[in-house]
mmCIF file of C-alpha atoms in Angstrom:
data_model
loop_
_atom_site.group_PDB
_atom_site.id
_atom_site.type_symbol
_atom_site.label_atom_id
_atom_site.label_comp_id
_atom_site.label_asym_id
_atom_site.label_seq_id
_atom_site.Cartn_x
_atom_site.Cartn_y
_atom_site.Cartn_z
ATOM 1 C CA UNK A 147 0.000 0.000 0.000
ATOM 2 C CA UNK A 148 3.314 2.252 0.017
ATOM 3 C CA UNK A 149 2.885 3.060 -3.324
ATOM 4 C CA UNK A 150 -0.733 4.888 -2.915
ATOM 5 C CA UNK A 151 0.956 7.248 -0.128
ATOM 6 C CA UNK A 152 3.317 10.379 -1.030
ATOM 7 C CA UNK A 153 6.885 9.409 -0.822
ATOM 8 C CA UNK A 154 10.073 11.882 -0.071
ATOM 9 C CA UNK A 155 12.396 10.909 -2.075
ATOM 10 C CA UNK A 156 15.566 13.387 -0.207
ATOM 11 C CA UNK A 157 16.443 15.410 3.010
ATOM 12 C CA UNK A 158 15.885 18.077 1.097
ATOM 13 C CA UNK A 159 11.538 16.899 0.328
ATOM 14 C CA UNK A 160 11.657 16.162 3.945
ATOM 15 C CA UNK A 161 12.814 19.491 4.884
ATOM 16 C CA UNK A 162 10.379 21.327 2.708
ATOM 17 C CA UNK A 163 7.480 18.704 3.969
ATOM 18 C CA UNK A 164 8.261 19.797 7.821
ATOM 19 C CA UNK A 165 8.719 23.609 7.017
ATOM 20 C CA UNK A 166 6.209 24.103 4.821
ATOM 21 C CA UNK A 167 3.163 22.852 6.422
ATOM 22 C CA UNK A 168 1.584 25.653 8.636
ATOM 23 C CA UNK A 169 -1.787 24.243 9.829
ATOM 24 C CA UNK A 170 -2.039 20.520 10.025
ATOM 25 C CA UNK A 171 0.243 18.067 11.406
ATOM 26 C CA UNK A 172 2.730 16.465 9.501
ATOM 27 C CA UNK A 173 2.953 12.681 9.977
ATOM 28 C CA UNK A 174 6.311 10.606 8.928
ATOM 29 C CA UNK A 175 6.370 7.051 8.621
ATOM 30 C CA UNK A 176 9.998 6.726 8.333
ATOM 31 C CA UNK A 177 11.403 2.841 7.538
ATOM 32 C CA UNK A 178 12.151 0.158 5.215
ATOM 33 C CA UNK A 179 9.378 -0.043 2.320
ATOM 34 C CA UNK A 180 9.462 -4.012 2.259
ATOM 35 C CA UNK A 181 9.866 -4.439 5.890
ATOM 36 C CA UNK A 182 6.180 -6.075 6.444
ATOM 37 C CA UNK A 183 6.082 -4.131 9.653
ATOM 38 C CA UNK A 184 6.250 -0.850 7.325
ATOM 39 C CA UNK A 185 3.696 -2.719 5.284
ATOM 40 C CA UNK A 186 1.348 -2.935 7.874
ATOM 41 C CA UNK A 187 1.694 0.832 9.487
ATOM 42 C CA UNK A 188 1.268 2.007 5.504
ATOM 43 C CA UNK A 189 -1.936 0.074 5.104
ATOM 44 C CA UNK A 190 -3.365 1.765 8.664
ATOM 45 C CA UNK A 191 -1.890 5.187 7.551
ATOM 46 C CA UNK A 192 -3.814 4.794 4.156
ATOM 47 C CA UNK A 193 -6.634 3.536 5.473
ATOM 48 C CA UNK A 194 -7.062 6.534 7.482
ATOM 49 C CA UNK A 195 -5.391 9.115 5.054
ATOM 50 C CA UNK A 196 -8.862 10.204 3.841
ATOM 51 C CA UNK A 197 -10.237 10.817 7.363
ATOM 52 C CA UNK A 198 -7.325 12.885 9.138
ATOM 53 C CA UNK A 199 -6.783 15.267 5.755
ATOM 54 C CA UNK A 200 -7.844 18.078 7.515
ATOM 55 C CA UNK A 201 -5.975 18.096 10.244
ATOM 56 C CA UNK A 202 -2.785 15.764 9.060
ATOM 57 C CA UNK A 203 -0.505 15.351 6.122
ATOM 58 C CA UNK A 204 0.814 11.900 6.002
ATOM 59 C CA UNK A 205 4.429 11.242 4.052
ATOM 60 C CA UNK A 206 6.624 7.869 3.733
ATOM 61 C CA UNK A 207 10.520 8.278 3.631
ATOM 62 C CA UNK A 208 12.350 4.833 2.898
ATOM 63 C CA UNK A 209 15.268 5.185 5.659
ATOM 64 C CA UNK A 210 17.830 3.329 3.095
ATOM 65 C CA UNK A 211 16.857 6.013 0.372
ATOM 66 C CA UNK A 212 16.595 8.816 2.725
ATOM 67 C CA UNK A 213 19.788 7.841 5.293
ATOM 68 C CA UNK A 214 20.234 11.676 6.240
ATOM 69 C CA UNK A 215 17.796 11.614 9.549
ATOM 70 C CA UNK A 216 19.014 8.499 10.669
ATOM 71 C CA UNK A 217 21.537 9.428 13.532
ATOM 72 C CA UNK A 218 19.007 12.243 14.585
ATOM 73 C CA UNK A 219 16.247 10.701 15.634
ATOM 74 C CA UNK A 220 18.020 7.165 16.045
ATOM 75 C CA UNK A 221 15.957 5.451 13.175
ATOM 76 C CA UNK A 222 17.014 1.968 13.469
ATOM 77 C CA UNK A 223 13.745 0.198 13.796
ATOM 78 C CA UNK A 224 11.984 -1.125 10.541
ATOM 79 C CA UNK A 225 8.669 1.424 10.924
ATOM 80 C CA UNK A 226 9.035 4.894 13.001
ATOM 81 C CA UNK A 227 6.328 6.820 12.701
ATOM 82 C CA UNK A 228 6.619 10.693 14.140
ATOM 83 C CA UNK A 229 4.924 14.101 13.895
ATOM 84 C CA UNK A 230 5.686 17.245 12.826
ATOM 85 C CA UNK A 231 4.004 21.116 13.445
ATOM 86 C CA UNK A 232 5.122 24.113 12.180
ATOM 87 C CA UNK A 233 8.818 22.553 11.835
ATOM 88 C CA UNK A 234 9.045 21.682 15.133
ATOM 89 C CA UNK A 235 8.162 17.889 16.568
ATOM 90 C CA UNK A 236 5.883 17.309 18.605
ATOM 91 C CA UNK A 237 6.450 14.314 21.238
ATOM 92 C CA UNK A 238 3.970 12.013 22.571
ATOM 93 C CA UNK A 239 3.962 10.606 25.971
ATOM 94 C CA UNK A 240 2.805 6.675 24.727
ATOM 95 C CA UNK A 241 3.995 5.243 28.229
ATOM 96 C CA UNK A 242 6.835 3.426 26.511
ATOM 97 C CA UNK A 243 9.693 5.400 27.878
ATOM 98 C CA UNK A 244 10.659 7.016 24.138
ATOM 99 C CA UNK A 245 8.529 9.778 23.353
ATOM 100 C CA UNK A 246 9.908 10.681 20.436
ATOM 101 C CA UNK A 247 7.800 8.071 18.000
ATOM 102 C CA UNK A 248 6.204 5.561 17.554
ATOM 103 C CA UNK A 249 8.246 2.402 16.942
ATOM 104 C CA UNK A 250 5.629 -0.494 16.401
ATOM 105 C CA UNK A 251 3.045 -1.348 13.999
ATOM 106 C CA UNK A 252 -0.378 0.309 14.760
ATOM 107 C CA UNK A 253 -2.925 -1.990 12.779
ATOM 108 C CA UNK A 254 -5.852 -0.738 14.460
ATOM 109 C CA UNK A 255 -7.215 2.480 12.831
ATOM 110 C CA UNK A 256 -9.081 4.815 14.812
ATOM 111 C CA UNK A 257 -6.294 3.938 17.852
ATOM 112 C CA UNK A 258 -3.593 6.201 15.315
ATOM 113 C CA UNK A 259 -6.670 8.460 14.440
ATOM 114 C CA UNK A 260 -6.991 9.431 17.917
ATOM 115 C CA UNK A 261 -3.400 10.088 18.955
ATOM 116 C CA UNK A 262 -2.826 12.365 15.719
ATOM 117 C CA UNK A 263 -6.065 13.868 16.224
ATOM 118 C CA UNK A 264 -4.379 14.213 20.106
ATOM 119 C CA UNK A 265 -1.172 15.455 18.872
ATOM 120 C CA UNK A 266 -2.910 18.060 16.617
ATOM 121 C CA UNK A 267 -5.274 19.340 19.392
ATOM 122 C CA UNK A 268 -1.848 19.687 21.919
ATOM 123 C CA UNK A 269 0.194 20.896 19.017
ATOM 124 C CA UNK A 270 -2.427 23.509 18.039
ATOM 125 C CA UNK A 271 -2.038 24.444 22.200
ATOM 126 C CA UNK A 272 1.346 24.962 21.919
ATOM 127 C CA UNK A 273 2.602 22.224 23.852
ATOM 128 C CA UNK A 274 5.601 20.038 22.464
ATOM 129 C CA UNK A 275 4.733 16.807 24.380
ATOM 130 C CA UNK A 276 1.511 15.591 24.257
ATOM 131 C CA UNK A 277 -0.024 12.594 26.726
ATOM 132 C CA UNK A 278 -1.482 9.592 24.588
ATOM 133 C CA UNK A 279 -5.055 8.916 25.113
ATOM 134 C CA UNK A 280 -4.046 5.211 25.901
ATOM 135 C CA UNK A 281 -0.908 3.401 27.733
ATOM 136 C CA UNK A 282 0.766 1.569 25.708
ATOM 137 C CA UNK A 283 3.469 0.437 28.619
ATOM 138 C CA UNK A 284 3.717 -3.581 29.154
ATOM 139 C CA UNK A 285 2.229 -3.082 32.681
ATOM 140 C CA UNK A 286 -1.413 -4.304 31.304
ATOM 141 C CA UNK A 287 -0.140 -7.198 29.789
ATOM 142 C CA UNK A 288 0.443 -9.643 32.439
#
């Protein structure tokens, strides 16, 4: 489903995505476009692209085509997904200890709808962290 999402193809695209936006969120879904992780996330992302257009922008950067933001924001898992307003990122409290993204696959769809739809409301507030509206620490799963 990659392919039906727009892709930025440089650090340069990427740049311009980030700065360029001025009123809805810019979501990144930085990774590997044949990891099936990636595969998964782009599926959810374009399943929802439709729903969150007026509020969020949604771009794929393959992080082997793209190696320039790699050592920044220590993009070394196979999907990263983060967000983006008015060129600055905006981290979200998920309860995992990393608040700068989102390193799993999110399959479920209106769980990613509501924590951009979060991230815009706390973004739009001014805030730069933003608390999840669920936990996803491993304390619930035993």
């Amino acid at each position: 489903m990659s392919y039906l999402l727009p892709h930025l193809h440089s650090g340069y695209a990427v740049d311009q995505a980030i700065l360029t936006e001025e009123e809805r969120i810019v979501v990144i879904r930085f990774g590997h476009d044949w990891a099936p992780e990636s595969m998964t996330t782009d599926e959810t992302l374009y399943g929802i692209a439709n729903k969150v257009k007026n509020f969020a922008v949604i771009y794929l950067v393959d992080i082997d085509e793209v190696p320039d933001f790699n050592k920044m924001y220590e993009l070394y898992d196979p999907v990263t997904l983060m967000f983006f307003y008015r060129n600055r990122h905006i981290q979200i409290d998920l309860g995992t200890g990393n608040n700068n993204k989102i390193n799993w696959p999110m399959e479920d769809k209106q769980e990613l709808i509501d924590i951009m739809e979060t991230v815009y409301r706390g973004a739009k507030k001014g805030r730069g962290l933003v608390v999840a509206p669920k936990d996803y620490s491993t304390k619930y799963k035993y």
